[in-house]
mmCIF file of C-alpha atoms and ligand atoms in Angstrom:
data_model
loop_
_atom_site.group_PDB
_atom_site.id
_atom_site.type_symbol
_atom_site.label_atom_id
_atom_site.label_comp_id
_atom_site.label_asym_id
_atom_site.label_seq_id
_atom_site.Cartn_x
_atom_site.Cartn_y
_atom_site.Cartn_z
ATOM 1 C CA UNK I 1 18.946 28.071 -3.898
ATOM 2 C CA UNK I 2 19.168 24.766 -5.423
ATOM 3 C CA UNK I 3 16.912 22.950 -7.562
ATOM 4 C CA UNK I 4 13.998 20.785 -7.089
ATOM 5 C CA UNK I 5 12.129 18.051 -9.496
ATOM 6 C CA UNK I 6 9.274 17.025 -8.543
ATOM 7 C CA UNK I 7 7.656 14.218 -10.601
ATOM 8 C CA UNK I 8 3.791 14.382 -10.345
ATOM 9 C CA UNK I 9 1.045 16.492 -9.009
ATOM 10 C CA UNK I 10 1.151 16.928 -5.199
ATOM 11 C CA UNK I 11 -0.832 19.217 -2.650
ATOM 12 C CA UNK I 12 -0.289 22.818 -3.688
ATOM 13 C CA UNK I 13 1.047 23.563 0.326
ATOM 14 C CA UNK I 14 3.982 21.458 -0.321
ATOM 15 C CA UNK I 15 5.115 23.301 -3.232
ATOM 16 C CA UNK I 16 4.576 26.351 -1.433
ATOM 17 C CA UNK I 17 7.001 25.433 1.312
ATOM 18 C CA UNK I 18 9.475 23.727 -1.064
ATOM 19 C CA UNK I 19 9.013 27.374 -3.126
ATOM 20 C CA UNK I 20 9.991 29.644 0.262
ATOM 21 C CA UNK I 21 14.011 28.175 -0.075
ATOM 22 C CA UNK I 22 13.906 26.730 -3.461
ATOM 23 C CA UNK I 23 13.340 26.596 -7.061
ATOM 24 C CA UNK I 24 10.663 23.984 -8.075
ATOM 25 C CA UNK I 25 9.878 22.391 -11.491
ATOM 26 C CA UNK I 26 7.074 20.615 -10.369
ATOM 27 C CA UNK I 27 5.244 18.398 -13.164
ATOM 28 C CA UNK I 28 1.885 19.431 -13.556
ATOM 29 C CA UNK I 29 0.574 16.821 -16.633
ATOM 30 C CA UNK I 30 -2.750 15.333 -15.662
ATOM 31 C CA UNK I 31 -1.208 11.913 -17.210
ATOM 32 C CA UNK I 32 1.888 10.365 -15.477
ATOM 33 C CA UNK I 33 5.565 12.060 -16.549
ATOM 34 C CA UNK I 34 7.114 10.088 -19.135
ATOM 35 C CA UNK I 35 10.200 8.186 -18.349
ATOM 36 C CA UNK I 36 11.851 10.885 -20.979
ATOM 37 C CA UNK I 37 10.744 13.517 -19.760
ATOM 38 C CA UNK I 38 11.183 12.901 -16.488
ATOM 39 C CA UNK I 39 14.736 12.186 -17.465
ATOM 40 C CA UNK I 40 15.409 15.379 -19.558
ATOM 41 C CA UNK I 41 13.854 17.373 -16.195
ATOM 42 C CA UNK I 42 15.726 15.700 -13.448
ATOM 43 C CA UNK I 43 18.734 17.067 -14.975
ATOM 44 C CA UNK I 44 21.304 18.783 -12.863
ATOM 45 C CA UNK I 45 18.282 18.832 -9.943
ATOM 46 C CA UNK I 46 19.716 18.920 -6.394
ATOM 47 C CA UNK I 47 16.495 17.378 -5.284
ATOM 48 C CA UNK I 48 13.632 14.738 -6.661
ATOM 49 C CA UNK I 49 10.565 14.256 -4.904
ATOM 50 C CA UNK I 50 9.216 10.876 -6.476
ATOM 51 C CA UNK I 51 5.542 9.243 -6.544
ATOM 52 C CA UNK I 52 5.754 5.800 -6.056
ATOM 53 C CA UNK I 53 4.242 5.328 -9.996
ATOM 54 C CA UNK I 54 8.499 6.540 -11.028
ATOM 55 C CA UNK I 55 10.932 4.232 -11.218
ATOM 56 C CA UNK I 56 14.394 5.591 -9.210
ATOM 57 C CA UNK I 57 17.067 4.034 -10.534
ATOM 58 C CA UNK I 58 20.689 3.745 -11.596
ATOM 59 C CA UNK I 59 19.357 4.995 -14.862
ATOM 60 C CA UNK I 60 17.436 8.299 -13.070
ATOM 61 C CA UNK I 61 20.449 9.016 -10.756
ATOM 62 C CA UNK I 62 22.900 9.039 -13.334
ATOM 63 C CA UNK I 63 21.198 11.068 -15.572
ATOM 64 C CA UNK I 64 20.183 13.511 -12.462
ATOM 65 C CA UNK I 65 23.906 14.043 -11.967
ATOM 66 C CA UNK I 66 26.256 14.052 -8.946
ATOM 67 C CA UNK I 67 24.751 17.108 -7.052
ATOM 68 C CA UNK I 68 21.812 15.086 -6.519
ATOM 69 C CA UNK I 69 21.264 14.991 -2.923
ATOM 70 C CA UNK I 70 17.904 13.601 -2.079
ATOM 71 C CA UNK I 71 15.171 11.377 -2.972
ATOM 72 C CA UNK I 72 12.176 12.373 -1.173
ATOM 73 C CA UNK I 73 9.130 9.193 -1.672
ATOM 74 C CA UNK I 74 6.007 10.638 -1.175
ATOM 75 C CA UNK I 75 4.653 7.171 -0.036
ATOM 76 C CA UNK I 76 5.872 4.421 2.554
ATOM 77 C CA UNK I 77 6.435 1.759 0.840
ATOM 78 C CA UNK I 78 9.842 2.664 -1.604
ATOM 79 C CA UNK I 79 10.161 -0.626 -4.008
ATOM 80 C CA UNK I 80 10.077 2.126 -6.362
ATOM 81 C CA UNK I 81 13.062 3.443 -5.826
ATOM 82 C CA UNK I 82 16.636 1.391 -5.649
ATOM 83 C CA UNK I 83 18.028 2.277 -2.104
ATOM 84 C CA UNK I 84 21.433 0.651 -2.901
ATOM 85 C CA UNK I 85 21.906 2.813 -6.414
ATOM 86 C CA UNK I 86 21.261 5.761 -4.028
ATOM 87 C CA UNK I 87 23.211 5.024 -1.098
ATOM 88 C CA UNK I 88 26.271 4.448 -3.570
ATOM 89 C CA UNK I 89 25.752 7.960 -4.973
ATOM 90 C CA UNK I 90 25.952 9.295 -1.781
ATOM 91 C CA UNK I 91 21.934 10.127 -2.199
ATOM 92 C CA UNK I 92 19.654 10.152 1.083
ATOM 93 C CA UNK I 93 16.349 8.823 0.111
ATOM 94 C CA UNK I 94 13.519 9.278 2.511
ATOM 95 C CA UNK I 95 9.649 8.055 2.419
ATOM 96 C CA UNK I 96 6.675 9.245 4.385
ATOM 97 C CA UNK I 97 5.760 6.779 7.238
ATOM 98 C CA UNK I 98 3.479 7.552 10.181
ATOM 99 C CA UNK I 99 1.040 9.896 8.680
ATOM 100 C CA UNK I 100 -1.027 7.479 6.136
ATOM 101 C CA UNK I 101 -1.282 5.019 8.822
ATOM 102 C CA UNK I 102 -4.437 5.218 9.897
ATOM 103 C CA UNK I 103 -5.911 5.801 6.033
ATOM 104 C CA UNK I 104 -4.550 2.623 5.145
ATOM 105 C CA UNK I 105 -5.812 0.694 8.164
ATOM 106 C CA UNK I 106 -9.460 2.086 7.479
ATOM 107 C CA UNK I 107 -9.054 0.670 3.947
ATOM 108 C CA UNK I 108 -7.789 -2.646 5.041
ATOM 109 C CA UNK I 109 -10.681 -2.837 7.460
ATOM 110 C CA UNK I 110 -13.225 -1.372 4.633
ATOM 111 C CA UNK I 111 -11.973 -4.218 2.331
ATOM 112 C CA UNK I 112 -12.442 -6.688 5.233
ATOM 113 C CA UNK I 113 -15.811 -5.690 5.271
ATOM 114 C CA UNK I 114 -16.433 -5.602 2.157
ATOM 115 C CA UNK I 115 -15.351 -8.955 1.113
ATOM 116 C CA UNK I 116 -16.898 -11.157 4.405
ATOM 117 C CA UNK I 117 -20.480 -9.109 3.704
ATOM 118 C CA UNK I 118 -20.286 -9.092 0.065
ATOM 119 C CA UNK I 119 -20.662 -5.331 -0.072
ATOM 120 C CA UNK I 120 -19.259 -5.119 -4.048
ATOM 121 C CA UNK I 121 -21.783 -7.805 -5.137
ATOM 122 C CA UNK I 122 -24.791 -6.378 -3.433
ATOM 123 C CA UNK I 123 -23.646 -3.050 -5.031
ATOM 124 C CA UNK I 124 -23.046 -4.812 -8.288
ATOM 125 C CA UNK I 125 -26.288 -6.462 -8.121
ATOM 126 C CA UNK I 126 -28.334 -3.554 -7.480
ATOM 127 C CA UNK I 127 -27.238 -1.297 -10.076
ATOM 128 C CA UNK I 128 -27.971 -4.144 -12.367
ATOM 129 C CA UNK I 129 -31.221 -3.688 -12.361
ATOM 130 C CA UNK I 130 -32.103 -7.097 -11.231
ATOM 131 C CA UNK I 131 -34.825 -7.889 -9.314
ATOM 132 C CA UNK I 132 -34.425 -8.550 -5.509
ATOM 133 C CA UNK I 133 -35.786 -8.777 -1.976
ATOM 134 C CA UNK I 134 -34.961 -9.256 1.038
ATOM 135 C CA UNK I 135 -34.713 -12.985 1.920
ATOM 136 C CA UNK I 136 -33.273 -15.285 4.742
ATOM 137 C CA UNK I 137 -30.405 -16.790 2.781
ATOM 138 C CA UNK I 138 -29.686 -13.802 0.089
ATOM 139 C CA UNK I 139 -26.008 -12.831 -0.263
ATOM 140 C CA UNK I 140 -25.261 -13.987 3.616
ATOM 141 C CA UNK I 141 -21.322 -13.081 4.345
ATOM 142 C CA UNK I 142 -19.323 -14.243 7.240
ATOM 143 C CA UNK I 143 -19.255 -12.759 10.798
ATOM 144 C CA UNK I 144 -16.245 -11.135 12.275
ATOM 145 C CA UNK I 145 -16.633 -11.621 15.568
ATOM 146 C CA UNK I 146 -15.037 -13.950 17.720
ATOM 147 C CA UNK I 147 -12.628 -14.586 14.521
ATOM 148 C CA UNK I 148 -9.064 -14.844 13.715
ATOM 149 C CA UNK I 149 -7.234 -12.040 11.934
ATOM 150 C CA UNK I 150 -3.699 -12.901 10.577
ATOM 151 C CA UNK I 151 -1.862 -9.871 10.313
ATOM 152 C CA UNK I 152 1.523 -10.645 7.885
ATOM 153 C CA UNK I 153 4.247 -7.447 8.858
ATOM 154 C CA UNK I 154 2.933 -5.873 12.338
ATOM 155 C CA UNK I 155 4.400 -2.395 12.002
ATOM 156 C CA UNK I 156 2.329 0.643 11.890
ATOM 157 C CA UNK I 157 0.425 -0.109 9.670
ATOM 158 C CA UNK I 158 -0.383 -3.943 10.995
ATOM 159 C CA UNK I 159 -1.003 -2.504 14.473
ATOM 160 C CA UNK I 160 -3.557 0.243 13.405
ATOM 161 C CA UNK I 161 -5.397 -2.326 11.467
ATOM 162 C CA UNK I 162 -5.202 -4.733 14.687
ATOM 163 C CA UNK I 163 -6.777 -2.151 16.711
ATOM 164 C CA UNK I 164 -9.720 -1.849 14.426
ATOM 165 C CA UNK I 165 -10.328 -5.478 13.974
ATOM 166 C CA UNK I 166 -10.500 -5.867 17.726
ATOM 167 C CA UNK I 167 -12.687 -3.550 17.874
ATOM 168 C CA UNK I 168 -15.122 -5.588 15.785
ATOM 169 C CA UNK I 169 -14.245 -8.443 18.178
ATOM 170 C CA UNK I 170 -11.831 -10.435 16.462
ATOM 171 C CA UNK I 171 -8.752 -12.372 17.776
ATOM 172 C CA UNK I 172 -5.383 -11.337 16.491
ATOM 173 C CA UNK I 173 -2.394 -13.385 15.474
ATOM 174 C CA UNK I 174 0.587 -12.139 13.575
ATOM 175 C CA UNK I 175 3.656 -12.646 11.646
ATOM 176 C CA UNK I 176 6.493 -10.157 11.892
ATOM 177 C CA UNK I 177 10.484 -10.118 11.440
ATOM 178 C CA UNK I 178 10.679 -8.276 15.040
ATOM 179 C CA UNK I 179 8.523 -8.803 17.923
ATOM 180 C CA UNK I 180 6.657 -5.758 18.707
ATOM 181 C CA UNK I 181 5.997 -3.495 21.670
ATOM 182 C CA UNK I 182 4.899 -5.853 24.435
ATOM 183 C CA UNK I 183 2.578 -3.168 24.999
ATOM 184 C CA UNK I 184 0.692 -2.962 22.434
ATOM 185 C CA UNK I 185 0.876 -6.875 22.141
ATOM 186 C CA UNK I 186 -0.732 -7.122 25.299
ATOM 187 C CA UNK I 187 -2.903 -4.471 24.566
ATOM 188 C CA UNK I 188 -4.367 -5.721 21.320
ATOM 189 C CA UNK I 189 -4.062 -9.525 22.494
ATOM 190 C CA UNK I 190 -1.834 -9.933 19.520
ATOM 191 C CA UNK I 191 -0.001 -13.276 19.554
ATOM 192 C CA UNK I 192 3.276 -13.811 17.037
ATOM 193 C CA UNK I 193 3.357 -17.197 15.110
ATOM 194 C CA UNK I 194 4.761 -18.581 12.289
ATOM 195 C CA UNK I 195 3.148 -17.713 8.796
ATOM 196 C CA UNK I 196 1.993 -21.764 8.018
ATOM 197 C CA UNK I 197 0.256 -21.192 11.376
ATOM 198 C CA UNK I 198 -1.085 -17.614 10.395
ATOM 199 C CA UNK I 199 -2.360 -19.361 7.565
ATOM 200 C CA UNK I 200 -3.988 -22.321 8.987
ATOM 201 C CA UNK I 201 -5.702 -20.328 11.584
ATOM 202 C CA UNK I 202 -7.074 -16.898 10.352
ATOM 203 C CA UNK I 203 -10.233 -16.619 9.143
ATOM 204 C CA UNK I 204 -9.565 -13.193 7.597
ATOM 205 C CA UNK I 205 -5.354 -12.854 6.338
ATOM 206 C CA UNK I 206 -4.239 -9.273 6.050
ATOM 207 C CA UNK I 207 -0.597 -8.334 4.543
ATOM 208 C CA UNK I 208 1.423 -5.312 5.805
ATOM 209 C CA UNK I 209 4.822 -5.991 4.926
ATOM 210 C CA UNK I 210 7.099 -4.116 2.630
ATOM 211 C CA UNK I 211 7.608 -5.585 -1.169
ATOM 212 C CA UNK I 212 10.948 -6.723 -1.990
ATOM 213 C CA UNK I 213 12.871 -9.818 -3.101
ATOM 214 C CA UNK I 214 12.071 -11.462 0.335
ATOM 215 C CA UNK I 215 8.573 -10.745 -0.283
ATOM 216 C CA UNK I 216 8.154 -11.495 -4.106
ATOM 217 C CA UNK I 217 5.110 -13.930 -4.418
ATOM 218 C CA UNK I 218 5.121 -14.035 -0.629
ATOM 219 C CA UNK I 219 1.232 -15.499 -1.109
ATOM 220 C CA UNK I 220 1.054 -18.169 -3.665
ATOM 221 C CA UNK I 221 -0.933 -21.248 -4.644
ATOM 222 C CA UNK I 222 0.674 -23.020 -2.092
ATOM 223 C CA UNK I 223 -0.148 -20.870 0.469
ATOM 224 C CA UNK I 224 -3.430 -20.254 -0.608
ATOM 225 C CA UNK I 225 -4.176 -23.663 -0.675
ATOM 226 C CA UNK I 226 -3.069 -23.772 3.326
ATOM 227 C CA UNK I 227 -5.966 -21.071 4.283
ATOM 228 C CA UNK I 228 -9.370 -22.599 5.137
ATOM 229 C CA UNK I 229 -11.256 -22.347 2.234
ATOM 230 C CA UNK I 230 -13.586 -19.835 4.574
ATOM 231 C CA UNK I 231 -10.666 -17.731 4.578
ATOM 232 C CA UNK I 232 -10.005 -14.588 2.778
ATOM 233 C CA UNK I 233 -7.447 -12.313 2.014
ATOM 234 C CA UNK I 234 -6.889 -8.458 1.909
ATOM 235 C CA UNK I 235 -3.858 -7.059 0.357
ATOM 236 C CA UNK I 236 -3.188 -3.149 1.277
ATOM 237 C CA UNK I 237 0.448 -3.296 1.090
ATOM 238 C CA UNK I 238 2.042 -3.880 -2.599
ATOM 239 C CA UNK I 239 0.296 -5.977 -5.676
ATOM 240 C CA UNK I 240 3.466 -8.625 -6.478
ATOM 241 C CA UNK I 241 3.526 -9.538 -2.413
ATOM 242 C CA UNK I 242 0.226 -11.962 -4.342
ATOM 243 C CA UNK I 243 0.547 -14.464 -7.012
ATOM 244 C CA UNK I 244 -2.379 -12.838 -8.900
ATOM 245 C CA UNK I 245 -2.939 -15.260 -11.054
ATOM 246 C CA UNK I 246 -2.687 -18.221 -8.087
ATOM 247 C CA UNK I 247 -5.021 -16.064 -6.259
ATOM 248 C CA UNK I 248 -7.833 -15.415 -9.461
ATOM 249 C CA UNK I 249 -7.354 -19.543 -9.644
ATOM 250 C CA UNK I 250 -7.614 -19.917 -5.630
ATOM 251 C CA UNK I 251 -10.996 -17.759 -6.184
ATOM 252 C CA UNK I 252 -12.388 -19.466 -8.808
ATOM 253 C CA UNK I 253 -11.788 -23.172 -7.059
ATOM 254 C CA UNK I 254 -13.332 -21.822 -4.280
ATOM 255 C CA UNK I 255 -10.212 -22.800 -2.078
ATOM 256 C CA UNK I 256 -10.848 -19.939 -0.314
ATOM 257 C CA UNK I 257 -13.596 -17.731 -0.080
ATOM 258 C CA UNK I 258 -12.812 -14.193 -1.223
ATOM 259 C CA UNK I 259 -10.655 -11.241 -0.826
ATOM 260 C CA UNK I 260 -10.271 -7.525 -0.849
ATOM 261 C CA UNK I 261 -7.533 -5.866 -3.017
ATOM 262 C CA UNK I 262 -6.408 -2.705 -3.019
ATOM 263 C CA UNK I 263 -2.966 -2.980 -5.030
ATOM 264 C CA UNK I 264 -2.049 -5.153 -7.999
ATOM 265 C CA UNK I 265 0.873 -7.131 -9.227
ATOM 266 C CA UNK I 266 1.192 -5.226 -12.301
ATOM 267 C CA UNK I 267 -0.912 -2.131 -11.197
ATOM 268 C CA UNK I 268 -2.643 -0.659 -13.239
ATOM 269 C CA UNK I 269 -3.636 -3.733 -14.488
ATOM 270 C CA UNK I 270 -5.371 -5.988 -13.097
ATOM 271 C CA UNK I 271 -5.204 -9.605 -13.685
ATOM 272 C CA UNK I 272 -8.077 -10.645 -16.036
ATOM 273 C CA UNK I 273 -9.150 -13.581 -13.993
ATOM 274 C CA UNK I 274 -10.277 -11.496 -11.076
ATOM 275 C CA UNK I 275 -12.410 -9.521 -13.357
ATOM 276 C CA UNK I 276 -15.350 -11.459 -13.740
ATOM 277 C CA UNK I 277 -15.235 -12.989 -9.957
ATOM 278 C CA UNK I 278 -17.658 -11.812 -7.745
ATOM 279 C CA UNK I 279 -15.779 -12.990 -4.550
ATOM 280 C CA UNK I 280 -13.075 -10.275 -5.151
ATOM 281 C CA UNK I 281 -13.535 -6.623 -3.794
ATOM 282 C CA UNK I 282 -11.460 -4.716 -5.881
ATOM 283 C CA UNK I 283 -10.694 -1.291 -5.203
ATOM 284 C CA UNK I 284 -7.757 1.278 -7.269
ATOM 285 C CA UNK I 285 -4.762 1.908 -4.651
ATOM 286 C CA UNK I 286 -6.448 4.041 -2.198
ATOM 287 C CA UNK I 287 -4.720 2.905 1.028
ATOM 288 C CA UNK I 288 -3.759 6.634 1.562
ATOM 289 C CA UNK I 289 -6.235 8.377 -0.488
ATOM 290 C CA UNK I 290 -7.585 11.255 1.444
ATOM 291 C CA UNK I 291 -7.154 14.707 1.154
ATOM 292 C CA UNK I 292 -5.489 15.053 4.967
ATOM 293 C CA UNK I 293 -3.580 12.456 4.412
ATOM 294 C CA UNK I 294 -1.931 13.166 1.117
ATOM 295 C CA UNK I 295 -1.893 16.501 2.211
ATOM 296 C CA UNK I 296 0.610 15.296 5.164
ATOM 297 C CA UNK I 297 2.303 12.797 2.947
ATOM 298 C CA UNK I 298 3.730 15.510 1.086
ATOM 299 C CA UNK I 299 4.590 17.888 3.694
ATOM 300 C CA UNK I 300 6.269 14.831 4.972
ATOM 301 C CA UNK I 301 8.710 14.778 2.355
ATOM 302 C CA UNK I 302 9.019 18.315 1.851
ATOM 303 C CA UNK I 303 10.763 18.608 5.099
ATOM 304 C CA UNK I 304 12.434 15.697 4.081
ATOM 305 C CA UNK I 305 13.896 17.641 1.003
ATOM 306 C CA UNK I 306 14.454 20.494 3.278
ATOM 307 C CA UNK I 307 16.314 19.136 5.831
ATOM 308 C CA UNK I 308 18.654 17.290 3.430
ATOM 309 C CA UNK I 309 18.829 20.522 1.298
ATOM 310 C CA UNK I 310 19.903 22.240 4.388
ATOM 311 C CA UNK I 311 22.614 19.041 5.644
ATOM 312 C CA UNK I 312 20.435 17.741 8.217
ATOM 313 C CA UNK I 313 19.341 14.582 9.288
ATOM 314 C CA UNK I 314 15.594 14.359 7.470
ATOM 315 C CA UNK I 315 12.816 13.343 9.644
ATOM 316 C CA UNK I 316 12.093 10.099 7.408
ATOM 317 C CA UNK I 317 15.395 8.389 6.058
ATOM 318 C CA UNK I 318 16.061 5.160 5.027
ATOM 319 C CA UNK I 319 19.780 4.549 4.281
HETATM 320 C C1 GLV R 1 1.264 3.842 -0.703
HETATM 321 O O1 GLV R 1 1.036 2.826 -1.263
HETATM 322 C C2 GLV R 1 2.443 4.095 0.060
HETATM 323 O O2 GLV R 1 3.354 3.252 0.102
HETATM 324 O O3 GLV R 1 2.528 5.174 0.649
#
């Protein structure tokens, strides 16, 4: 039986299967573990099945031991955790892609709608109190038919959102290290450029790409700048992919014309000057916020921890 951390509250069924071949000190705080105490727990653990709010590190490894076997992410995205630091300890990390596709790419296209009808402000506006009626010009938004969505990293996640947007009629273009099925290219009517020409020609920019170095500040002023200022942008993928504070100053100028966000540079925090700007749709990391879908998340990397438990190949690794 060996031993298993696991660092924040997850869906019960996971546990349970996690319980059948193991022992599991599951955190159970309503608040976020503390970096102590998450590294007085992960003590002599075989196992640690991380949110993607912990930091996995040299530091956490080391102080995990050397019968640490497995990092199990229960998310896709793994900035959180340093693959390298892992890999050298002989560590298998794994993450959870596939099953929160879909929930994402409804929340990319629920912040595309958002932001081109101005959803948030007619919300805002209405539980104001202030008076209003229906009139000919109030709070008009932009179409999305017959326009041009930019999608920046076409995997899964990309795609799915793809499909939905041509569903509401628009055209798809996208940026991407590897070229993608020709299937589903041809399919979706998806055609690869270059991201100066993603950004000169969407109307609506979407970003699906991993974070990482290659990806720091991937949007900035100047690329902000090279949108049409009827452009806007939705980021479901990770906060510091942005220049926040470029984008708040992008908003304000008008030099493009709003955007949906549903992570943050420095999550939880959100960059002051988007506050107070009603062109912003700004919702708190819910890409893969359902109940099925977490639920499946964290089966996911159960049988991640499982398999590696057990010396097999996980179904999710990524070194
Ligand atoms: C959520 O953000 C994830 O990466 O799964």
């Amino acid at each position: 039986m060996s031993r298993v951390v696991v660092t924040g509250r997850v869906p019960e069924a996971a546990l349970e299967k996690l319980r059948t071949e193991h022992e599991v000190d599951a955190w159970k705080g309503p608040e976020s573990i503390g970096r102590e105490e998450l590294l007085r727990r992960v003590a002599g653990a075989d196992a640690v099945v991380s949110l993607l709010t912990e930091r996995i590190d040299a530091e956490l490894l080391d102080a995990a031991g050397p019968q640490l076997k497995v990092v199990a992410n229960v998310a896709v995205g793994y900035d959180n955790i340093d693959v390298p630091a892992c890999t050298e300890r002989g560590v298998v990390a794994t993450n959870t892609p596939g099953v929160l596709t879909e929930a994402t790419a409804d929340i990319a296209l629920g912040l595309i709608l958002s932001a081109t009808r101005r959803l948030g402000e007619g919300e805002r506006l209405i539980r104001s109190g202030q008076d209003w009626k229906w009139g000919m010009f109030f709070l008009l938004g932009s179409s999305l038919q017959g326009k041009t969505l930019g999608i920046v990293g076409m995997g899964g996640i990309g795609q799915a959102t793809a499909r939905r947007a041509k569903a509401f009629g628009m055209e798809i273009v996208y940026q991407s290290r590897s070229e993608i099925d020709p299937g589903v290219a041809a399919e979706l009517g998806a055609r690869r450029v270059d991201l100066d020409e993603l950004l000169a020609i969407s109307d609506v920019v979407s970003l699906h790409c991993p974070y990482g170095p290659a990806t720091h500040h991937l949007v900035g002023a100047e690329q902000l700048a090279a949108m049409k200022s009827s452009a806007y942008l939705v980021n479901t993928a990770r906060g510091p992919i942005v220049d926040e504070a470029a984008l708040a100053s992008a908003l304000r100028q008008g030099k493009i014309a709003g955007a949906g966000l549903d992570v943050f540079e420095n999550e939880p925090s959100v960059h002051p000057g988007l506050l107070g700007l009603e062109n912003v749709v700004l919702v708190p990391h819910l890409g893969s916020a359902t109940v099925e879908t977490r639920t499946a998340m964290a089966m996911l990397a159960a049988d991640n921890t499982l398999a590696v438990l057990s010396d097999e190949r996980p179904p999710a690794p990524i070194n």
